[in-house]
């Protein structure tokens, strides 16, 4: 009996892009989708919610402004931070630094949905 792959290197999945940041799926199951993000300086992920689950981000490098609501509320984030957007909580990010903002997102369950705000 073989088990699913359990070890992944984030750097194998990072996809810098000049337009919209690329959502690079590391692994996916019914329980969760794990995604690597590479956000260039000045790029952003628009504010959104997951109506049926949560999105947990672990910041590996860089810094930015993390959206907390639809009225422009935000907090500064940096390497080492873990952010949790529970069901229907608004979140997004703007890279305000000079270096790429790199993080891993875990959306659980995978069928959490996505709605722009």
Short mmCIF file of C-alpha atoms in Angstrom, two decimals:
data_model
loop_
_atom_site.label_atom_id
_atom_site.label_comp_id
_atom_site.label_asym_id
_atom_site.label_seq_id
_atom_site.Cartn_x
_atom_site.Cartn_y
_atom_site.Cartn_z
CA UNK A 1 0.00 0.00 0.00
CA UNK A 2 1.42 3.41 -0.97
CA UNK A 3 0.67 6.54 0.97
CA UNK A 4 0.20 9.99 -0.53
CA UNK A 5 3.20 12.28 -0.77
CA UNK A 6 3.83 14.08 2.53
CA UNK A 7 6.92 16.26 1.97
CA UNK A 8 6.92 19.26 -0.36
CA UNK A 9 9.44 22.06 -1.02
CA UNK A 10 7.69 25.43 -1.25
CA UNK A 11 10.35 26.75 -3.61
CA UNK A 12 9.37 24.07 -6.15
CA UNK A 13 5.93 25.69 -6.46
CA UNK A 14 6.63 29.45 -6.46
CA UNK A 15 5.65 31.09 -9.74
CA UNK A 16 6.57 34.78 -9.93
CA UNK A 17 4.35 36.62 -12.42
CA UNK A 18 4.20 40.20 -13.67
CA UNK A 19 0.40 40.33 -13.83
CA UNK A 20 -1.84 38.77 -11.21
CA UNK A 21 -0.08 36.63 -8.60
CA UNK A 22 -0.31 32.91 -9.45
CA UNK A 23 -2.11 30.50 -7.11
CA UNK A 24 0.19 27.47 -7.17
CA UNK A 25 -1.42 24.37 -5.61
CA UNK A 26 1.10 22.30 -3.64
CA UNK A 27 -1.34 19.54 -2.71
CA UNK A 28 -5.09 19.06 -2.51
CA UNK A 29 -7.49 16.65 -0.84
CA UNK A 30 -11.08 16.89 0.38
CA UNK A 31 -9.67 18.04 3.74
CA UNK A 32 -7.56 20.97 2.55
CA UNK A 33 -5.86 22.74 -0.34
CA UNK A 34 -2.30 23.93 0.28
CA UNK A 35 -1.15 26.80 -1.96
CA UNK A 36 2.18 28.62 -2.42
CA UNK A 37 2.08 32.34 -3.18
CA UNK A 38 4.80 34.65 -4.55
CA UNK A 39 3.58 38.26 -4.47
CA UNK A 40 5.93 40.79 -6.06
CA UNK A 41 6.33 44.30 -4.57
CA UNK A 42 3.20 46.31 -5.37
CA UNK A 43 1.13 43.23 -6.29
CA UNK A 44 -1.96 42.24 -4.33
CA UNK A 45 -4.55 39.54 -3.74
CA UNK A 46 -7.95 41.21 -3.72
CA UNK A 47 -10.13 41.07 -0.62
CA UNK A 48 -12.32 37.97 -0.56
CA UNK A 49 -14.03 35.44 1.71
CA UNK A 50 -14.38 31.68 1.84
CA UNK A 51 -18.06 31.11 2.70
CA UNK A 52 -17.65 27.50 3.83
CA UNK A 53 -14.21 27.25 5.46
CA UNK A 54 -11.09 29.01 6.68
CA UNK A 55 -7.85 30.19 5.09
CA UNK A 56 -4.64 30.08 7.16
CA UNK A 57 -1.53 31.86 5.89
CA UNK A 58 2.05 31.33 7.10
CA UNK A 59 4.34 34.15 5.98
CA UNK A 60 7.75 32.79 4.93
CA UNK A 61 9.36 36.03 3.73
CA UNK A 62 8.56 39.63 2.91
CA UNK A 63 5.98 41.98 4.33
CA UNK A 64 2.68 43.58 3.44
CA UNK A 65 -0.71 44.90 4.49
CA UNK A 66 -3.29 42.19 5.26
CA UNK A 67 -6.93 43.15 4.62
CA UNK A 68 -9.28 42.68 7.57
CA UNK A 69 -12.52 44.02 6.15
CA UNK A 70 -14.36 45.42 3.18
CA UNK A 71 -13.89 49.04 4.37
CA UNK A 72 -10.12 49.07 3.91
CA UNK A 73 -9.07 47.96 7.39
CA UNK A 74 -5.65 46.27 7.40
CA UNK A 75 -2.70 45.26 9.55
CA UNK A 76 1.02 45.04 8.81
CA UNK A 77 2.34 41.49 8.35
CA UNK A 78 5.85 40.07 8.05
CA UNK A 79 7.93 36.89 8.04
CA UNK A 80 6.94 34.50 10.82
CA UNK A 81 3.32 35.67 11.08
CA UNK A 82 0.41 33.22 10.90
CA UNK A 83 -2.95 34.68 9.87
CA UNK A 84 -6.30 32.93 10.16
CA UNK A 85 -9.37 34.05 8.21
CA UNK A 86 -12.28 32.07 9.60
CA UNK A 87 -15.42 31.31 7.60
CA UNK A 88 -16.66 34.47 5.81
CA UNK A 89 -13.91 36.72 7.25
CA UNK A 90 -12.57 39.17 4.67
CA UNK A 91 -8.89 38.82 3.80
CA UNK A 92 -6.44 39.79 1.08
CA UNK A 93 -2.97 41.32 0.92
CA UNK A 94 -0.85 44.05 -0.67
CA UNK A 95 2.93 43.61 -0.83
CA UNK A 96 4.18 46.94 0.54
CA UNK A 97 7.83 45.87 0.76
CA UNK A 98 10.78 45.84 -1.59
CA UNK A 99 11.10 42.03 -1.66
CA UNK A 100 8.65 39.29 -2.71
CA UNK A 101 6.00 38.34 -0.16
CA UNK A 102 6.08 34.54 0.01
CA UNK A 103 3.55 32.54 2.00
CA UNK A 104 1.71 29.25 2.20
CA UNK A 105 -2.08 29.23 2.41
CA UNK A 106 -4.09 26.29 3.73
CA UNK A 107 -7.78 26.42 2.81
CA UNK A 108 -9.85 23.93 4.77
CA UNK A 109 -11.91 22.16 3.68
CA UNK A 110 -10.99 22.31 0.00
CA UNK A 111 -14.61 23.03 -0.96
CA UNK A 112 -14.62 26.29 1.04
CA UNK A 113 -15.68 28.40 -1.92
CA UNK A 114 -14.41 31.85 -2.92
CA UNK A 115 -16.28 35.15 -3.11
CA UNK A 116 -14.71 38.53 -3.99
CA UNK A 117 -15.63 41.40 -1.67
#
